[in-house]
mmCIF file of C-alpha atoms in Angstrom:
data_model
loop_
_atom_site.group_PDB
_atom_site.id
_atom_site.type_symbol
_atom_site.label_atom_id
_atom_site.label_comp_id
_atom_site.label_asym_id
_atom_site.label_seq_id
_atom_site.Cartn_x
_atom_site.Cartn_y
_atom_site.Cartn_z
ATOM 1 C CA UNK A 1 127.568 -4.946 -111.068
ATOM 2 C CA UNK A 2 126.638 -3.284 -114.336
ATOM 3 C CA UNK A 3 123.049 -2.192 -114.615
ATOM 4 C CA UNK A 4 120.716 -0.649 -117.196
ATOM 5 C CA UNK A 5 117.490 0.956 -116.008
ATOM 6 C CA UNK A 6 114.689 1.563 -118.485
ATOM 7 C CA UNK A 7 111.574 3.735 -118.161
ATOM 8 C CA UNK A 8 108.675 3.632 -118.521
ATOM 9 C CA UNK A 9 107.744 -0.043 -118.306
ATOM 10 C CA UNK A 10 104.542 0.621 -120.255
ATOM 11 C CA UNK A 11 103.737 3.439 -122.661
ATOM 12 C CA UNK A 12 100.473 4.086 -124.449
ATOM 13 C CA UNK A 13 100.240 6.727 -127.181
ATOM 14 C CA UNK A 14 97.766 7.767 -129.839
ATOM 15 C CA UNK A 15 98.666 7.017 -133.435
ATOM 16 C CA UNK A 16 100.652 9.920 -134.857
ATOM 17 C CA UNK A 17 102.026 11.020 -131.483
ATOM 18 C CA UNK A 18 105.659 10.676 -130.428
ATOM 19 C CA UNK A 19 107.007 8.114 -127.976
ATOM 20 C CA UNK A 20 110.134 8.428 -125.852
ATOM 21 C CA UNK A 21 111.828 5.657 -123.911
ATOM 22 C CA UNK A 22 114.695 6.452 -121.559
ATOM 23 C CA UNK A 23 117.572 4.377 -120.223
ATOM 24 C CA UNK A 24 120.419 4.947 -117.839
ATOM 25 C CA UNK A 25 123.509 2.810 -117.464
ATOM 26 C CA UNK A 26 125.948 2.404 -114.625
ATOM 27 C CA UNK A 27 129.212 1.437 -116.290
ATOM 28 C CA UNK A 28 131.023 4.458 -117.712
ATOM 29 C CA UNK A 29 133.134 2.118 -119.865
ATOM 30 C CA UNK A 30 130.089 1.160 -121.954
ATOM 31 C CA UNK A 31 130.626 2.278 -125.537
ATOM 32 C CA UNK A 32 127.818 0.813 -127.622
ATOM 33 C CA UNK A 33 124.070 1.161 -127.070
ATOM 34 C CA UNK A 34 121.675 -0.901 -129.190
ATOM 35 C CA UNK A 35 117.884 -0.855 -129.180
ATOM 36 C CA UNK A 36 115.919 -4.014 -129.915
ATOM 37 C CA UNK A 37 112.257 -4.326 -130.841
ATOM 38 C CA UNK A 38 110.317 -7.469 -129.991
ATOM 39 C CA UNK A 39 106.894 -7.830 -131.551
ATOM 40 C CA UNK A 40 104.417 -10.170 -129.917
ATOM 41 C CA UNK A 41 105.522 -13.775 -130.308
ATOM 42 C CA UNK A 42 108.636 -12.843 -132.271
ATOM 43 C CA UNK A 43 112.335 -12.579 -131.641
ATOM 44 C CA UNK A 44 114.066 -9.329 -130.603
ATOM 45 C CA UNK A 45 115.557 -7.495 -133.571
ATOM 46 C CA UNK A 46 117.995 -4.605 -133.664
ATOM 47 C CA UNK A 47 116.323 -1.421 -134.859
ATOM 48 C CA UNK A 48 118.977 1.218 -134.193
ATOM 49 C CA UNK A 49 122.213 1.640 -132.276
ATOM 50 C CA UNK A 50 124.583 4.390 -131.214
ATOM 51 C CA UNK A 51 128.239 4.473 -130.245
ATOM 52 C CA UNK A 52 129.762 6.537 -127.488
ATOM 53 C CA UNK A 53 131.522 8.932 -129.875
ATOM 54 C CA UNK A 54 128.174 10.106 -131.298
ATOM 55 C CA UNK A 55 125.481 12.167 -129.582
ATOM 56 C CA UNK A 56 122.548 11.456 -131.862
ATOM 57 C CA UNK A 57 121.554 9.130 -134.667
ATOM 58 C CA UNK A 58 118.434 9.093 -136.837
ATOM 59 C CA UNK A 59 116.823 6.535 -139.089
ATOM 60 C CA UNK A 60 113.555 7.714 -140.607
ATOM 61 C CA UNK A 61 111.030 7.961 -137.731
ATOM 62 C CA UNK A 62 113.435 6.613 -135.117
ATOM 63 C CA UNK A 63 116.202 8.504 -133.355
ATOM 64 C CA UNK A 64 118.512 7.787 -130.447
ATOM 65 C CA UNK A 65 120.310 10.317 -128.282
ATOM 66 C CA UNK A 66 123.196 9.698 -125.913
ATOM 67 C CA UNK A 67 124.426 11.809 -123.026
ATOM 68 C CA UNK A 68 127.660 10.197 -121.890
ATOM 69 C CA UNK A 69 128.208 12.585 -119.009
ATOM 70 C CA UNK A 70 124.850 11.745 -117.483
ATOM 71 C CA UNK A 71 124.963 8.126 -118.675
ATOM 72 C CA UNK A 72 121.545 8.492 -120.296
ATOM 73 C CA UNK A 73 120.330 7.400 -123.696
ATOM 74 C CA UNK A 74 116.876 7.603 -125.217
ATOM 75 C CA UNK A 75 114.814 6.241 -128.084
ATOM 76 C CA UNK A 76 112.466 8.634 -129.884
ATOM 77 C CA UNK A 77 109.766 7.422 -132.246
ATOM 78 C CA UNK A 78 107.880 10.085 -134.178
ATOM 79 C CA UNK A 79 104.559 9.767 -136.005
ATOM 80 C CA UNK A 80 103.842 6.457 -134.293
ATOM 81 C CA UNK A 81 101.895 3.782 -136.140
ATOM 82 C CA UNK A 82 100.056 0.700 -134.849
ATOM 83 C CA UNK A 83 102.889 -1.511 -136.157
ATOM 84 C CA UNK A 84 105.237 0.234 -133.721
ATOM 85 C CA UNK A 85 103.408 -1.576 -130.917
ATOM 86 C CA UNK A 86 105.976 -3.926 -129.368
ATOM 87 C CA UNK A 87 108.354 -4.345 -126.467
ATOM 88 C CA UNK A 88 111.499 -2.240 -126.803
ATOM 89 C CA UNK A 89 114.753 -3.108 -125.022
ATOM 90 C CA UNK A 90 117.692 -0.802 -124.552
ATOM 91 C CA UNK A 91 121.115 -2.263 -123.868
ATOM 92 C CA UNK A 92 124.677 -1.272 -123.048
ATOM 93 C CA UNK A 93 127.815 -3.060 -124.173
ATOM 94 C CA UNK A 94 131.446 -2.622 -123.501
ATOM 95 C CA UNK A 95 132.818 -4.019 -120.314
ATOM 96 C CA UNK A 96 134.472 -7.386 -119.938
ATOM 97 C CA UNK A 97 134.009 -7.989 -123.666
ATOM 98 C CA UNK A 98 131.051 -9.851 -125.148
ATOM 99 C CA UNK A 99 128.512 -8.939 -122.489
ATOM 100 C CA UNK A 100 125.489 -6.841 -123.313
ATOM 101 C CA UNK A 101 123.368 -5.676 -120.392
ATOM 102 C CA UNK A 102 119.692 -5.255 -121.254
ATOM 103 C CA UNK A 103 117.081 -3.018 -119.717
ATOM 104 C CA UNK A 104 113.837 -4.513 -118.447
ATOM 105 C CA UNK A 105 111.885 -3.471 -121.540
ATOM 106 C CA UNK A 106 109.114 -1.010 -122.400
ATOM 107 C CA UNK A 107 105.815 -2.227 -123.743
ATOM 108 C CA UNK A 108 104.585 0.363 -126.251
ATOM 109 C CA UNK A 109 100.940 0.459 -127.299
ATOM 110 C CA UNK A 110 99.990 2.645 -130.230
ATOM 111 C CA UNK A 111 96.242 3.206 -130.345
ATOM 112 C CA UNK A 112 94.663 3.686 -133.759
ATOM 113 C CA UNK B 1 120.305 -13.197 -143.782
ATOM 114 C CA UNK B 2 121.368 -14.501 -140.385
ATOM 115 C CA UNK B 3 119.426 -17.497 -139.219
ATOM 116 C CA UNK B 4 119.355 -18.562 -135.614
ATOM 117 C CA UNK B 5 117.093 -21.488 -134.885
ATOM 118 C CA UNK B 6 116.031 -23.155 -131.668
ATOM 119 C CA UNK B 7 114.977 -26.763 -131.425
ATOM 120 C CA UNK B 8 111.564 -26.186 -129.855
ATOM 121 C CA UNK B 9 109.113 -23.285 -129.632
ATOM 122 C CA UNK B 10 107.249 -24.789 -126.682
ATOM 123 C CA UNK B 11 108.324 -27.391 -124.151
ATOM 124 C CA UNK B 12 106.592 -28.884 -121.118
ATOM 125 C CA UNK B 13 108.716 -30.794 -118.620
ATOM 126 C CA UNK B 14 108.323 -32.199 -115.123
ATOM 127 C CA UNK B 15 110.279 -31.136 -112.063
ATOM 128 C CA UNK B 16 113.551 -33.028 -111.839
ATOM 129 C CA UNK B 17 113.783 -33.854 -115.539
ATOM 130 C CA UNK B 18 116.942 -33.102 -117.498
ATOM 131 C CA UNK B 19 116.162 -30.618 -120.248
ATOM 132 C CA UNK B 20 118.165 -29.819 -123.367
ATOM 133 C CA UNK B 21 117.594 -26.653 -125.371
ATOM 134 C CA UNK B 22 119.413 -26.499 -128.688
ATOM 135 C CA UNK B 23 120.447 -23.472 -130.694
ATOM 136 C CA UNK B 24 121.970 -23.458 -134.174
ATOM 137 C CA UNK B 25 123.258 -20.520 -136.228
ATOM 138 C CA UNK B 26 124.293 -20.659 -139.846
ATOM 139 C CA UNK B 27 126.462 -17.548 -140.164
ATOM 140 C CA UNK B 28 129.743 -18.815 -138.746
ATOM 141 C CA UNK B 29 129.430 -16.571 -135.683
ATOM 142 C CA UNK B 30 132.011 -17.058 -132.962
ATOM 143 C CA UNK B 31 129.889 -15.754 -130.081
ATOM 144 C CA UNK B 32 126.742 -17.435 -128.837
ATOM 145 C CA UNK B 33 124.544 -16.572 -125.879
ATOM 146 C CA UNK B 34 121.692 -17.949 -123.815
ATOM 147 C CA UNK B 35 119.247 -15.584 -122.129
ATOM 148 C CA UNK B 36 116.072 -16.035 -120.198
ATOM 149 C CA UNK B 37 113.289 -13.504 -120.595
ATOM 150 C CA UNK B 38 110.851 -12.851 -117.780
ATOM 151 C CA UNK B 39 108.248 -10.060 -117.554
ATOM 152 C CA UNK B 40 109.651 -6.955 -115.917
ATOM 153 C CA UNK B 41 113.183 -8.374 -115.824
ATOM 154 C CA UNK B 42 114.203 -8.046 -119.456
ATOM 155 C CA UNK B 43 116.813 -10.375 -120.881
ATOM 156 C CA UNK B 44 119.188 -11.904 -118.381
ATOM 157 C CA UNK B 45 122.344 -13.636 -119.541
ATOM 158 C CA UNK B 46 122.744 -17.243 -118.415
ATOM 159 C CA UNK B 47 125.889 -18.331 -120.265
ATOM 160 C CA UNK B 48 127.854 -17.319 -123.320
ATOM 161 C CA UNK B 49 130.556 -18.825 -125.474
ATOM 162 C CA UNK B 50 133.101 -17.117 -127.694
ATOM 163 C CA UNK B 51 134.599 -20.242 -129.208
ATOM 164 C CA UNK B 52 134.115 -23.957 -129.516
ATOM 165 C CA UNK B 53 134.450 -25.667 -126.138
ATOM 166 C CA UNK B 54 134.706 -22.282 -124.404
ATOM 167 C CA UNK B 55 132.030 -21.048 -122.036
ATOM 168 C CA UNK B 56 131.601 -18.194 -119.615
ATOM 169 C CA UNK B 57 129.038 -17.708 -116.874
ATOM 170 C CA UNK B 58 126.593 -14.887 -117.288
ATOM 171 C CA UNK B 59 124.571 -13.223 -114.571
ATOM 172 C CA UNK B 60 122.305 -16.147 -113.617
ATOM 173 C CA UNK B 61 124.131 -19.450 -114.330
ATOM 174 C CA UNK B 62 122.848 -21.365 -111.301
ATOM 175 C CA UNK B 63 120.933 -24.490 -112.258
ATOM 176 C CA UNK B 64 122.163 -24.390 -115.858
ATOM 177 C CA UNK B 65 125.082 -25.702 -117.859
ATOM 178 C CA UNK B 66 126.034 -25.366 -121.517
ATOM 179 C CA UNK B 67 127.844 -27.257 -124.225
ATOM 180 C CA UNK B 68 129.519 -25.989 -127.373
ATOM 181 C CA UNK B 69 131.041 -28.903 -129.270
ATOM 182 C CA UNK B 70 130.623 -27.319 -132.699
ATOM 183 C CA UNK B 71 130.841 -23.696 -133.747
ATOM 184 C CA UNK B 72 127.282 -23.522 -135.013
ATOM 185 C CA UNK B 73 125.592 -25.203 -132.054
ATOM 186 C CA UNK B 74 125.174 -24.046 -128.460
ATOM 187 C CA UNK B 75 123.156 -26.138 -126.042
ATOM 188 C CA UNK B 76 121.606 -25.107 -122.753
ATOM 189 C CA UNK B 77 121.114 -27.870 -120.199
ATOM 190 C CA UNK B 78 118.874 -27.828 -117.157
ATOM 191 C CA UNK B 79 120.309 -30.675 -115.083
ATOM 192 C CA UNK B 80 117.237 -31.009 -112.881
ATOM 193 C CA UNK B 81 114.401 -28.743 -113.959
ATOM 194 C CA UNK B 82 112.589 -26.742 -111.309
ATOM 195 C CA UNK B 83 109.394 -24.723 -111.489
ATOM 196 C CA UNK B 84 111.319 -21.453 -111.141
ATOM 197 C CA UNK B 85 112.987 -22.231 -114.446
ATOM 198 C CA UNK B 86 109.676 -21.800 -116.250
ATOM 199 C CA UNK B 87 110.498 -19.001 -118.665
ATOM 200 C CA UNK B 88 111.163 -17.940 -122.247
ATOM 201 C CA UNK B 89 114.689 -18.901 -123.331
ATOM 202 C CA UNK B 90 116.362 -16.956 -126.106
ATOM 203 C CA UNK B 91 119.522 -17.886 -127.923
ATOM 204 C CA UNK B 92 121.608 -15.286 -129.751
ATOM 205 C CA UNK B 93 124.801 -15.120 -131.789
ATOM 206 C CA UNK B 94 127.242 -12.470 -132.957
ATOM 207 C CA UNK B 95 130.453 -12.168 -134.895
ATOM 208 C CA UNK B 96 133.692 -11.860 -132.958
ATOM 209 C CA UNK B 97 134.369 -8.183 -132.375
ATOM 210 C CA UNK B 98 130.847 -7.164 -133.440
ATOM 211 C CA UNK B 99 128.264 -6.166 -130.904
ATOM 212 C CA UNK B 100 125.032 -6.786 -132.781
ATOM 213 C CA UNK B 101 123.307 -9.935 -131.589
ATOM 214 C CA UNK B 102 120.921 -11.992 -133.692
ATOM 215 C CA UNK B 103 118.261 -13.813 -131.764
ATOM 216 C CA UNK B 104 116.491 -17.098 -132.220
ATOM 217 C CA UNK B 105 112.687 -17.336 -131.980
ATOM 218 C CA UNK B 106 112.775 -18.467 -128.366
ATOM 219 C CA UNK B 107 111.680 -21.567 -126.479
ATOM 220 C CA UNK B 108 108.879 -21.203 -123.980
ATOM 221 C CA UNK B 109 109.552 -23.747 -121.252
ATOM 222 C CA UNK B 110 106.970 -24.765 -118.696
ATOM 223 C CA UNK B 111 108.167 -26.873 -115.771
ATOM 224 C CA UNK B 112 105.351 -28.587 -113.857
#
């Protein structure tokens, strides 16, 4: 069935450094790729998304890139801050309607 | 602001008990979802519903059932709780035709 693989499972960076999280998806019909951030003890919240007709999208310190041919998409966080520490989930949407397939999550630690 | 609420933040039940988890959203969303979240496995879809009285199985429906009698409310039922159903349960909702999901705060269920 459809699958989304996410790497790494844990990422530790120094404050001010960049962080990159990578995902691959299996279903070439997927057309929407959201990223959710879940802080400790809180609910997942959408932080950025990208559609299949776009290669890159930026929102302040956060950017997503999509390579449809390779079925890869990535989250880039620049100038990391301690409040970026959280679990990040990538996801792919688009087949069978309604269903979003989530990656396993990346726990990001930003050390002050 | 979308509000998705879940009836309990923490729940402790005994093996064999019938368990009800309630989710309510106040934004008139057509789609509602139940996920379970386990470390290293991300968010796995149990059931979803795209209309009142409609339900569809997700990826891991075994041992669960759902009920959607009203548009704003989606209930997850564990007919006979087992220890392997100890997990964090997240409810989410979205508008018909829109991919962004809004999550509830989660219910951490412990089955003894």
